Coordinates of C-alpha atoms and ligand atoms in Angstrom, one line a residue:
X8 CA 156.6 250.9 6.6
X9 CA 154.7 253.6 8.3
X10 CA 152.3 255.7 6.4
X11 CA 150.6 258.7 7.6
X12 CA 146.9 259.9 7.1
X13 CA 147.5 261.6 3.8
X14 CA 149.8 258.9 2.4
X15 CA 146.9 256.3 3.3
X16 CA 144.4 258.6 1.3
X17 CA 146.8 258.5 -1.6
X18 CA 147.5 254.8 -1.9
X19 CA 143.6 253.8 -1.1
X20 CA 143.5 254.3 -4.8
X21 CA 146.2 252.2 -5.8
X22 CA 145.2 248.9 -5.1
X23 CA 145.5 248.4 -1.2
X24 CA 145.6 244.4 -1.6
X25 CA 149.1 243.6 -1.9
X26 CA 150.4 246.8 0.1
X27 CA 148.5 246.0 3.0
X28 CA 149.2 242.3 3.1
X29 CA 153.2 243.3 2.7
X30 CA 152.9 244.0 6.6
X31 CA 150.2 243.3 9.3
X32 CA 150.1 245.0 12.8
X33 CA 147.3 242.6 13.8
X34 CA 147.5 240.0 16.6
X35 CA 146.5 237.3 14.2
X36 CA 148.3 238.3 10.7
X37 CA 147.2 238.5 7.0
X38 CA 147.2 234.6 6.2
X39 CA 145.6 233.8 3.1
X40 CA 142.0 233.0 2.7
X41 CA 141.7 229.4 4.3
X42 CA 138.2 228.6 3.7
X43 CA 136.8 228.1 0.8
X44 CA 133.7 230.6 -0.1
X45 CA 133.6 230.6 -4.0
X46 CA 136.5 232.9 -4.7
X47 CA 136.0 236.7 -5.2
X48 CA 137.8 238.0 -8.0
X49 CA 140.6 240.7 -7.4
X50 CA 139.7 244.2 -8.7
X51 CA 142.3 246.9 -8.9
X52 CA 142.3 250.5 -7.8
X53 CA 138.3 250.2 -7.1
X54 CA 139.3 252.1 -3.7
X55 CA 138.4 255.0 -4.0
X56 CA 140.3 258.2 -2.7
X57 CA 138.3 260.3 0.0
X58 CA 139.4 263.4 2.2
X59 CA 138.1 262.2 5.3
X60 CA 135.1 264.2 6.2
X61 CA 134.7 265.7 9.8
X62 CA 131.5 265.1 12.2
X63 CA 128.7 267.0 11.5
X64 CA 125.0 267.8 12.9
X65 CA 123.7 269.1 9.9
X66 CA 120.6 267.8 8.0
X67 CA 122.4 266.5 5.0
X68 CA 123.6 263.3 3.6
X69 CA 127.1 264.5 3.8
X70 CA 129.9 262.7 1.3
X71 CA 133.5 263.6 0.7
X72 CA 134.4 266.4 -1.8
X73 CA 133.9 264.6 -5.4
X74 CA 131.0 261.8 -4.6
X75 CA 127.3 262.2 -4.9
X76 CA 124.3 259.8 -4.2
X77 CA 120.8 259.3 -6.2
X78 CA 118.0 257.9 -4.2
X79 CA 116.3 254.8 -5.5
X80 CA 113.3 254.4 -3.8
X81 CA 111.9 256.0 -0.8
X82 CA 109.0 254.9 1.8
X83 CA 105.6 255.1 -0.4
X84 CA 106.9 254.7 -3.8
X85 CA 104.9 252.3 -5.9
X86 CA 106.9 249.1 -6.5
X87 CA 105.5 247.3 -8.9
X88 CA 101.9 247.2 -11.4
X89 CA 100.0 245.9 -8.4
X90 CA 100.7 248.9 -6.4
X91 CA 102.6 247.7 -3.4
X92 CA 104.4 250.4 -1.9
X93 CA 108.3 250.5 -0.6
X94 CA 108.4 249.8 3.0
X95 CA 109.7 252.4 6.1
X96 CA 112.5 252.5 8.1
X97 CA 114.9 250.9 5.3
X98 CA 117.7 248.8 7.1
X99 CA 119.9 246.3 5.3
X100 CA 120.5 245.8 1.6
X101 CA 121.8 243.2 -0.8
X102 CA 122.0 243.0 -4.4
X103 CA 121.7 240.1 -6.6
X104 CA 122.5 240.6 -10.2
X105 CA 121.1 238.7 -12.8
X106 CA 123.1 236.1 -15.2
X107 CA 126.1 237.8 -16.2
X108 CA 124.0 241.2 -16.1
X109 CA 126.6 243.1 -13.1
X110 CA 124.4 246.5 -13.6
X111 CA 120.6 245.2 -13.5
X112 CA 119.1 243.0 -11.1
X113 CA 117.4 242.5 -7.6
X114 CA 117.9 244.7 -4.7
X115 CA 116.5 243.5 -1.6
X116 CA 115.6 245.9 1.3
X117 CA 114.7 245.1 5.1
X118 CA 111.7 247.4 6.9
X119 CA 112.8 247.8 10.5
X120 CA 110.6 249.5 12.7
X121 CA 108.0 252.6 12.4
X122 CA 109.6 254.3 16.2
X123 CA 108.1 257.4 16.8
X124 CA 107.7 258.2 13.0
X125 CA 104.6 255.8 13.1
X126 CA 102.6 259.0 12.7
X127 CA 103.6 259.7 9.2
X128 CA 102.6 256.1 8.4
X129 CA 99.3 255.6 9.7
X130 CA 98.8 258.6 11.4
X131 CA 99.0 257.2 14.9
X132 CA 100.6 259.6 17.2
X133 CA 102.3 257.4 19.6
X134 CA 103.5 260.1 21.5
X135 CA 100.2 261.3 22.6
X136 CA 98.2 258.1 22.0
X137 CA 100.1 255.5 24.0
X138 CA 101.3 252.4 22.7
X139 CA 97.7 250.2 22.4
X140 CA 95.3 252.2 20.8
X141 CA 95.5 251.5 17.1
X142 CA 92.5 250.7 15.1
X143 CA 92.6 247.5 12.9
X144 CA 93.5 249.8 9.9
X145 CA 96.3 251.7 11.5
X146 CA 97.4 248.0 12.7
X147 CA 97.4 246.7 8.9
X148 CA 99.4 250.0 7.5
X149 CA 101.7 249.2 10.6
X150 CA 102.7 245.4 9.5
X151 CA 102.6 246.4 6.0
X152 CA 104.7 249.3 6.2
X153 CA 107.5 246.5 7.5
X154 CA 109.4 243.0 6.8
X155 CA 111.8 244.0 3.6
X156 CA 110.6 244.7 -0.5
X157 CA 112.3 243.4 -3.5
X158 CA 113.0 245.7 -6.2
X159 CA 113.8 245.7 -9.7
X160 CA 117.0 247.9 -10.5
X161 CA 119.5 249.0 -13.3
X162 CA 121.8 251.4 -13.8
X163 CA 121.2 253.6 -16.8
X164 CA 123.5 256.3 -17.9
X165 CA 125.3 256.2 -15.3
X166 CA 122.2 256.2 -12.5
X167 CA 120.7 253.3 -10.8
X168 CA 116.9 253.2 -10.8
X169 CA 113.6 251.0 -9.4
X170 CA 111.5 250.0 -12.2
X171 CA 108.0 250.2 -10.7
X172 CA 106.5 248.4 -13.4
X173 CA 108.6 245.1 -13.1
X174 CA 106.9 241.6 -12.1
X175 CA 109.7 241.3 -9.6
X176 CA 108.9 244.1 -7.8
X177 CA 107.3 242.2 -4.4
X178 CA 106.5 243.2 -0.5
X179 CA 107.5 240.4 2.1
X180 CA 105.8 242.2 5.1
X181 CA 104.4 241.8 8.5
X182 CA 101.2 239.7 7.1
X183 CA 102.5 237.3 4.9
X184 CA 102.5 234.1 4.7
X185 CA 105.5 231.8 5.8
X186 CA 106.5 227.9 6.0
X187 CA 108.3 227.1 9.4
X188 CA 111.4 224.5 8.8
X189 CA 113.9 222.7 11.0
X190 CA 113.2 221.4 15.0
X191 CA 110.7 224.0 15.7
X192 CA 108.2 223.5 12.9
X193 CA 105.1 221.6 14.1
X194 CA 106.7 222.1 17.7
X195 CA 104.4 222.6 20.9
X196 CA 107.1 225.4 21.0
X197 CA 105.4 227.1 18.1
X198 CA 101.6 226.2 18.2
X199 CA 102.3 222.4 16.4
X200 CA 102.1 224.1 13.0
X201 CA 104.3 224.6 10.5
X202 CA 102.8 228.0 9.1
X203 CA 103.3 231.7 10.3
X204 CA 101.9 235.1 9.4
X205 CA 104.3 238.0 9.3
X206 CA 107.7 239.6 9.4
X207 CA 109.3 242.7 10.8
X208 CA 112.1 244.5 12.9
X209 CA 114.4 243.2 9.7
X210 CA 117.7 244.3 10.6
X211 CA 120.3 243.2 8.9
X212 CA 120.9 239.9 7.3
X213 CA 122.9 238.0 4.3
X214 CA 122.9 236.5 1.1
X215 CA 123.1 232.5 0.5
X216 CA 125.8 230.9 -2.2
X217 CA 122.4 230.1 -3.9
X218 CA 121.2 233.1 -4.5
X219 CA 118.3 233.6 -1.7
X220 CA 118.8 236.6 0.7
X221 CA 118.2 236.1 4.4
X222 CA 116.7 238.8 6.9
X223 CA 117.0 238.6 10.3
X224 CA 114.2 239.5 12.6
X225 CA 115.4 241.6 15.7
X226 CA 113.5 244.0 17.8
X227 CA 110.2 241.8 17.9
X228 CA 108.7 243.3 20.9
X229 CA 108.5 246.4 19.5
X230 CA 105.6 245.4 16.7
X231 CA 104.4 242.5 18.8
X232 CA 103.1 244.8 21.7
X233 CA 102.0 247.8 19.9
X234 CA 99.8 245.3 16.7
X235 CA 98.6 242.9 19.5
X236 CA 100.1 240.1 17.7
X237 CA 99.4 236.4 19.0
X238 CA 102.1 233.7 18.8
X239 CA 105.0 235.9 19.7
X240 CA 107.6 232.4 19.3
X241 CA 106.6 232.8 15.8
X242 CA 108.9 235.7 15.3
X243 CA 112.6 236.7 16.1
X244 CA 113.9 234.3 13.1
X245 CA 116.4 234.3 10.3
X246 CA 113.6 234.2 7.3
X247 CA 114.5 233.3 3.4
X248 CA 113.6 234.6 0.6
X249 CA 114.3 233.8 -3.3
X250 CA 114.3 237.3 -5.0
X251 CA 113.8 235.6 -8.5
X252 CA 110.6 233.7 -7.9
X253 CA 108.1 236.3 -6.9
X254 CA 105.6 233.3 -6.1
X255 CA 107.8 231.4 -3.7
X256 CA 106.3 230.6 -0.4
X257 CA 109.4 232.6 2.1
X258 CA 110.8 230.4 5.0
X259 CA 111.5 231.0 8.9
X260 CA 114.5 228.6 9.9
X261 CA 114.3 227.7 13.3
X262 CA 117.5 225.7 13.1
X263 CA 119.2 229.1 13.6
X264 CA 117.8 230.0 16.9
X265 CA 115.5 232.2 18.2
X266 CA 116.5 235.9 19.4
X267 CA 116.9 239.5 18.5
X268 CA 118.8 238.5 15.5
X269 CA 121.2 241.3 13.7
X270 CA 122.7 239.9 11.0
X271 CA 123.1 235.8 9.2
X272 CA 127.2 235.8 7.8
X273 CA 127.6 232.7 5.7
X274 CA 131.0 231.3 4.3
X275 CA 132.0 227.3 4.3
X276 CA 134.3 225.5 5.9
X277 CA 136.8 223.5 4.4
X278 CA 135.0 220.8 3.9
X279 CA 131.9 222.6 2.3
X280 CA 129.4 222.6 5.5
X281 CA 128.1 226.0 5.6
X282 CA 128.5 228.1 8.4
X283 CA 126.7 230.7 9.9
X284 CA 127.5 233.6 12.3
X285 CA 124.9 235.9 14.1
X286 CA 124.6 238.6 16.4
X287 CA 122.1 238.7 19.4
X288 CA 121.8 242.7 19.5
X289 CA 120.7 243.2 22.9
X290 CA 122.8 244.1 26.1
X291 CA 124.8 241.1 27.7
X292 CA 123.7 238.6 25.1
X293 CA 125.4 236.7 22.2
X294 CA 127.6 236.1 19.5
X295 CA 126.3 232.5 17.6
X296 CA 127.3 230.1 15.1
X297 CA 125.2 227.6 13.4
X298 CA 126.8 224.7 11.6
X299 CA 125.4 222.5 8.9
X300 CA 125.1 218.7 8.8
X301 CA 125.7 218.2 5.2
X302 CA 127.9 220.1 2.8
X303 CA 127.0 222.3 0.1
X304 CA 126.6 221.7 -3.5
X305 CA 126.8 223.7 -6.2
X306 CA 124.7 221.4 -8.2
X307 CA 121.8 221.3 -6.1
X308 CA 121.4 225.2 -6.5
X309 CA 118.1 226.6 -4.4
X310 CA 118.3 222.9 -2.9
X311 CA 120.8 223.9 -0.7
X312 CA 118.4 225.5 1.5
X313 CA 117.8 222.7 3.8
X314 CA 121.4 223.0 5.2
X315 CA 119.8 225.7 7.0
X316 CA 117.5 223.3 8.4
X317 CA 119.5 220.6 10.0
X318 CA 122.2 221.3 11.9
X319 CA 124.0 222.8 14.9
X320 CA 123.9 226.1 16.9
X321 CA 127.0 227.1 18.7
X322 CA 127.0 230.2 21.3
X323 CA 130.8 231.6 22.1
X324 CA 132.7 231.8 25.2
X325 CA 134.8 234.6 24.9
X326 CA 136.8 234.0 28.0
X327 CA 137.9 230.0 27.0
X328 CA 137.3 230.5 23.1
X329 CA 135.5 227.8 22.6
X330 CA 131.9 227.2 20.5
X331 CA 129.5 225.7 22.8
X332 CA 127.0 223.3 21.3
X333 CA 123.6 223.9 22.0
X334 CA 122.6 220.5 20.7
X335 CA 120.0 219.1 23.7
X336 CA 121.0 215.3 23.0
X337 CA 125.0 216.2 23.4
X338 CA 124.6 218.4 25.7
X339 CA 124.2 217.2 29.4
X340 CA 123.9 220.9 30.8
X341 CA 120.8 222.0 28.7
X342 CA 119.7 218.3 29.4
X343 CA 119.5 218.3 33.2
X344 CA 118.6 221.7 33.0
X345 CA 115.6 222.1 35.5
X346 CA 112.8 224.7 36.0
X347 CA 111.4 226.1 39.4
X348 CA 108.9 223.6 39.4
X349 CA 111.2 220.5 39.2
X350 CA 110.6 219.6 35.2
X351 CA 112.7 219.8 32.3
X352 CA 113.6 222.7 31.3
X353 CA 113.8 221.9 27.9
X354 CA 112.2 218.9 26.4
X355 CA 112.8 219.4 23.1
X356 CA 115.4 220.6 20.5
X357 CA 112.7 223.1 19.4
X358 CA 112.4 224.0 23.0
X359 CA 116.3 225.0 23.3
X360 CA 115.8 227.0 19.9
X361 CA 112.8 228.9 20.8
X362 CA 114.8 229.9 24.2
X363 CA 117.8 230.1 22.9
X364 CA 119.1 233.1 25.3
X365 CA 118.3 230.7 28.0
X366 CA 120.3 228.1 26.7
X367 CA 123.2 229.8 25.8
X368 CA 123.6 231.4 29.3
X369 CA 122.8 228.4 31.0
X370 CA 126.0 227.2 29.2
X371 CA 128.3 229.2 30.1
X372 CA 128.6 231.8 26.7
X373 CA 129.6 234.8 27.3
X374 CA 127.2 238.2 27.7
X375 CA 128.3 240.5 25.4
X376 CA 128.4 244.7 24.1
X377 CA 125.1 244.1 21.6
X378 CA 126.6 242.0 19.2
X379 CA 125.6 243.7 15.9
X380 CA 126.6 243.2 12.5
X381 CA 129.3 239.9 11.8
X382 CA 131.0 240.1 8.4
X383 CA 134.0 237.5 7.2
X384 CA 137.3 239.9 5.9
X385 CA 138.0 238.2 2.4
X386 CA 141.2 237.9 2.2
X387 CA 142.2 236.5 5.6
X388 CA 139.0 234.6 6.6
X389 CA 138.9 236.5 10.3
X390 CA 135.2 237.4 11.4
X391 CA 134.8 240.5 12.8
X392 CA 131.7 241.4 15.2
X393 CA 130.5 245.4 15.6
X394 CA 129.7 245.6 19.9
X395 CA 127.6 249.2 19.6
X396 CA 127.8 249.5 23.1
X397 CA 126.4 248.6 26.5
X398 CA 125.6 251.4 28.8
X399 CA 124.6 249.0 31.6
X400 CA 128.6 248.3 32.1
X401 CA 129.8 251.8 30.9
X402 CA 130.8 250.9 27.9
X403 CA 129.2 253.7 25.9
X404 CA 131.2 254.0 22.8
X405 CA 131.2 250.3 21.9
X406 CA 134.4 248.3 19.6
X407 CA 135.1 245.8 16.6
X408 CA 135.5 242.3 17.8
X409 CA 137.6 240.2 15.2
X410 CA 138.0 236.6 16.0
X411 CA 139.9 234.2 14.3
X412 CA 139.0 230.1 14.4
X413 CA 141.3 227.8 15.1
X414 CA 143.4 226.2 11.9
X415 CA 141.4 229.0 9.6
X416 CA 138.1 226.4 9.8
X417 CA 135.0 227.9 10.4
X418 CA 134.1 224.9 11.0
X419 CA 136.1 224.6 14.3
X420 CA 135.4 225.1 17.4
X421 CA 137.7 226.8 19.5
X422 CA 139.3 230.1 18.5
X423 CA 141.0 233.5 19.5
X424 CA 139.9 237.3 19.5
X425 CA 141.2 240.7 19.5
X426 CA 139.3 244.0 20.0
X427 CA 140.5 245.2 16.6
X428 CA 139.0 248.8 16.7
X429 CA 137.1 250.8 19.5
X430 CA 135.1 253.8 19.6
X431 CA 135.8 256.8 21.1
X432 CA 137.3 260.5 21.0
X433 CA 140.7 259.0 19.1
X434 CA 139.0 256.5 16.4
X435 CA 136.4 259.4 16.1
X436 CA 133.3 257.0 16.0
X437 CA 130.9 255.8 18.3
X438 CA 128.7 252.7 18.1
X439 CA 130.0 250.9 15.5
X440 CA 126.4 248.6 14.2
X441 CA 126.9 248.0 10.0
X442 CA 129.8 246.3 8.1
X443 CA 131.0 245.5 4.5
X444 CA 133.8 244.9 3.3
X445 CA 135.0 245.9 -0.2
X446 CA 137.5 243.1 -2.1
X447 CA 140.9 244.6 -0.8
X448 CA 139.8 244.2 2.9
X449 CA 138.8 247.6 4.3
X450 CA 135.8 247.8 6.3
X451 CA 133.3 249.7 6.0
X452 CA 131.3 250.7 9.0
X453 CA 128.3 252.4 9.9
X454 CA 127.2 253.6 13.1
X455 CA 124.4 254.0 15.2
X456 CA 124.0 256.0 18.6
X457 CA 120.8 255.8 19.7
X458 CA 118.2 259.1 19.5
X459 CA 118.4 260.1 23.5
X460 CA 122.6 260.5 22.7
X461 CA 122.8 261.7 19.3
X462 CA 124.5 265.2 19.4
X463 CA 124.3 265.2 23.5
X464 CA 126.9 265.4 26.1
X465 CA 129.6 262.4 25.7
X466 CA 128.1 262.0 22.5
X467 CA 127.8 265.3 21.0
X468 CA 131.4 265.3 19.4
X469 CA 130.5 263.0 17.3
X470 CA 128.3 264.7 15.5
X471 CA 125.3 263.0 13.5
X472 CA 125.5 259.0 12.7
X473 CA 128.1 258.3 10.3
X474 CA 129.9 255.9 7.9
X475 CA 133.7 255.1 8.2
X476 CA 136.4 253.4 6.8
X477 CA 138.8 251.0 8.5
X478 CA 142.0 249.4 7.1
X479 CA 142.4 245.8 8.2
X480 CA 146.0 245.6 7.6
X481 CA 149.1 248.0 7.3
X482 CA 150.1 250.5 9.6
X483 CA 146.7 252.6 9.2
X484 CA 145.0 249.1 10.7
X485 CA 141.9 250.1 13.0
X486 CA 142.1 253.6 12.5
X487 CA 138.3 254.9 10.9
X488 CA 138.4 257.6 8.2
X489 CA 134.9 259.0 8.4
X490 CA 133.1 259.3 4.9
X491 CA 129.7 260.1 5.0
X492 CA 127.5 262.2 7.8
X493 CA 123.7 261.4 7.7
X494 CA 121.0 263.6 8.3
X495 CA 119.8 264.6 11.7
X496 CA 118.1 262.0 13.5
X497 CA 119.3 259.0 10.8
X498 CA 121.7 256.4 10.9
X499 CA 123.1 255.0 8.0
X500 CA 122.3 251.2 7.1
X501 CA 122.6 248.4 5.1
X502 CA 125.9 249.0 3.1
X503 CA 126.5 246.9 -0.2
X504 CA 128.6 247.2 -2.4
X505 CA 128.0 246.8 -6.3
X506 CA 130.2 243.8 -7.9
X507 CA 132.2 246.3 -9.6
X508 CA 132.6 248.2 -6.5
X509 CA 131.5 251.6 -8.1
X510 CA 128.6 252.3 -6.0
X511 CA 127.6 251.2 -2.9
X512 CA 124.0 250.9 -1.8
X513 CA 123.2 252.2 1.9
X514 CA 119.8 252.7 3.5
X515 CA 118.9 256.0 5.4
X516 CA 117.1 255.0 8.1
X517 CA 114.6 257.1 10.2
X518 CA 115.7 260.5 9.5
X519 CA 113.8 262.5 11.9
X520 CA 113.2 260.1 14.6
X521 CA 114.0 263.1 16.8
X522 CA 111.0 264.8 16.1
X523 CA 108.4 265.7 19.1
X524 CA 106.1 267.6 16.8
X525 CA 105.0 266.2 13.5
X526 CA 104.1 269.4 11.1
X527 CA 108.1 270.3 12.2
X528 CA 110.3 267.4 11.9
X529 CA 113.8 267.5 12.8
X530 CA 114.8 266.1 9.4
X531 CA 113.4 267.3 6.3
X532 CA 115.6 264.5 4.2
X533 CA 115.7 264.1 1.3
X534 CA 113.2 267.0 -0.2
X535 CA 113.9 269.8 1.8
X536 CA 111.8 272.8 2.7
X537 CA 109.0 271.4 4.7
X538 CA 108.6 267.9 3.1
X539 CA 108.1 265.5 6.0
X540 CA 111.2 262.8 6.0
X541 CA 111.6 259.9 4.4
X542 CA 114.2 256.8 4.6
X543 CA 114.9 255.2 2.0
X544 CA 117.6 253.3 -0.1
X545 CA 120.6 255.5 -2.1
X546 CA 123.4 254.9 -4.3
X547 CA 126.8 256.6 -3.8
X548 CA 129.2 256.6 -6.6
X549 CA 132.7 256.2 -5.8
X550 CA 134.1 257.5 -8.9
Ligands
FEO618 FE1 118.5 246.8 14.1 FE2 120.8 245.9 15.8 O1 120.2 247.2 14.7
CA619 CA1 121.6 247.1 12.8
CA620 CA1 121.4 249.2 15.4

């Protein structure tokens, strides 16, 4: 069976699930689903068709003939009756819907970073001003203006919309308050207290099977230096939050390591221990895996948040395909592990988790492209790992990862790999950093080359930062049919899908960040005219 680009346009919209797992050109197969993540339901023809748009530099949210977006809330707009304000620099979504309500619920959204768009935040002109100058106020606006908001939404007459006036309506930002759990709480490692102020650089992250959202906390340098900030091992954590209790105290697991941490993938093993899989976005560093000690259960619902307190962290080895436990009492390497000055290395468990990167080279795991975004395909249980790139060994274009464990348990700990898509001139993309899937198994990807590249030399045929789609299966498998163009300076972030799979939630993130002079930004998304930019969070409707 061999289709060709138009055929694959016409038969996305008529239900790609059983067509594509008729025939597989993958190393590892379709297979059926072997773990056993509460089952998602099969939805027909909720593909929808697209004519593949082309690469563009234009400053437009660019979709394909027949689809159109609404924003739902952009930086500044009130949130709820307090007056807290939607962060900037919107990055990774999720939506939780409430009981048996599939078009009204809780959309979560991380605040990155503020970049060189600072100035229309606080009105600190870091180009001019150096990075250390801020005042105590501009410092305040600056931690504020990140960490991730929780917004009320519904879709009425066809439209989804923020309620601003909703008691859930709530700012997790970079001076609350948090409770530390697992090794590292109460650690010499972290100060010997169990309590931390603040959260930002949220990049991606993931939703628990009790309804909590997790955001992971990447690029900390970049806030720590500029706001000053104390305590720096008190950041670069997975963080929890539960959406539906706007009092709830949010969390920083330090079972799950400590690093520039994209993304937090969760799905259980056969035997119900919940696993998790996380990117280390920086050049040469890691792909993880964290493993629980106990099992889920459906019957402890928000309980089940102390899996991600005890357990084990795994860091890959790509060239043996094995996990490697970073468990200091099992582990004789991390054990006898000795600094310059003759002493221990690592004395603690909370020691080996607050210097993870150390640990995880020191055993032998393998330096990666800047592991971004991990998402689990569900149909065939594979995990599939976005490299952007890594311009230090030449790779500039960056490739999908998929790995498949051993036996189908996530559990396990040895497995196999494939590079499953890369960029370049014939895929047509270029730093592949974002992934969703949608219930028939094509991935959705977004991309990301960086502001010195975008629209420049090797890069410039590639237009502005886009989204594509990738069949997983089927003769078409790997090959990326671009379908939306942001505007100049963006990238695209935080793709999520509706449960119906009729929108699809997607953040636009630091349109503009090319600008050099701030009364004439390079983007003037989404208002137009002269309007200064704005990221924020859309909907685009697929039918
Ligand atoms: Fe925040 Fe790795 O992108
Ligand atoms: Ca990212
Ligand atoms: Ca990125």
């Amino acid at each position: 069976m061999t289709l060709t680009r138009s055929q694959f346009l016409e038969y996305l919209g008529k239900g790609i699930g059983a067509l594509a797992l008729a025939k597989s050109g993958s190393l590892f197969g379709s297979g059926k689903r072997t773990h056993n993540k509460p089952s998602i339901p099969s939805v027909k023809n909720s593909f929808p068709k697209f004519k593949p748009i082309s690469a563009s530099d234009q400053d437009s949210l660019i979709l394909p003939e027949g689809y159109r977006y609404s924003t739902i809330a952009l930086f500044g707009d009130r949130i709820n009756p307090q007056g807290d304000t939607f962060g900037f620099n919107s990055d990774f979504n999720c939506y939780l819907p409430f009981n048996g309500k599939k078009n009204s619920g809780l959309l979560w959204n991380n605040h990155e970073t503020l970049g060189v768009l600072e100035y229309y935040v606080n009105g600190y002109d870091s180009q001019k001003q150096g990075p250390n100058l801020r005042t105590d106020k501009q410092i305040e606006q600056y931690l504020y203006a990140l960490g991730g908001s929780v917004l009320r939404v519904s879709k009425e007459n066809g439209e989804w919309k923020m309620s601003p006036d909703s008691k859930y309506g709530r700012r997790i930002n970079g001076l609350t308050e948090f409770r530390l759990t697992g090794p590292g709480a109460g650690s010499p490692a972290l100060g010997n207290t169990n309590r931390a102020f603040g959260t930002f650089a949220n990049c991606a992250g993931g939703t628990t099977f009790w309804n909590t959202i997790l955001s992971c906390e990447e690029n900390v340098e970049w806030v720590i230096e500029p706001c000053k900030l104390p305590n720096e091992t008190h950041y670069g954590w997975v963080i929890e939050v539960d959406p539906f209790d706007p009092k709830s105290t949010p969390v920083k697991h330090t079972a799950l390591g400590r690093f520039s941490h994209e993304n937090a993938a969760l799905v259980l093993s056969p035997e119900g221990k919940l696993v998790v899989y996380m990117g280390d976005d920086a050049r040469d560093q890691f792909v993880y895996k964290y493993i629980s000690k106990n099992s889920y259960d459906p019957s402890l619902g928000a309980g089940n948040s102390s899996l991600l307190e005890e357990g084990i962290l795994y860091a890959a080895n790509f060239e043996k395909g094995i996990w490697i436990s970073l468990d200091l009492e099992t582990n004789e390497v991390l054990r006898n592990s000795k600094l310059e000055n003759g002493k221990a290395r690592f004395t603690s468990q909370a020691d080996v988790l607050v210097y993870c990167r150390d640990a995880a080279k020191i055993c032998g795991a393998t330096p990666m492209d800047r592991p971004e975004d991990i998402e689990i395909h569900p149909i065939d249980g594979t995990v599939f790992i976005a490299m952007t790139n890594n311009d230090s060994h030449g790779n500039l274009f960056g490739q999908i990862v998929r790995i498949q464990e051993k036996s189908g348990n996530h559990a396990g700990l040895e497995f196999d790999f494939e590079v499953f898509a890369a960029g370049g001139r014939g895929s047509g993309f270029a730093a592949p950093d974002n992934l969703a899937f949608d219930k028939q198994g094509n991935l959705w990807m977004v991309t990301d080359v960086s502001q010195k590249n975008l629209n420049r030399s090797v890069y410039k045929k590639f237009g502005n930062n886009g989204m594509f789609v990738i069949p997983t299966t089927g003769p078409e498998s790997g090959k990326a049919f671009q379908f939306a163009s942001a505007p100049i300076g963006a990238e695209l972030t935080g793709l999520w899908f509706t449960p119906d799979e009729k929108e699809l939630f997607v953040s636009v993130q630091h349109p503009g960040e090319t600008t050099k002079d701030y009364q004439n930004p390079t983007s003037h998304w989404p208002h137009g005219g002269n309007s200064i930019p704005k990221s924020g969070v859309i909907a685009i409707y697929l039918k």
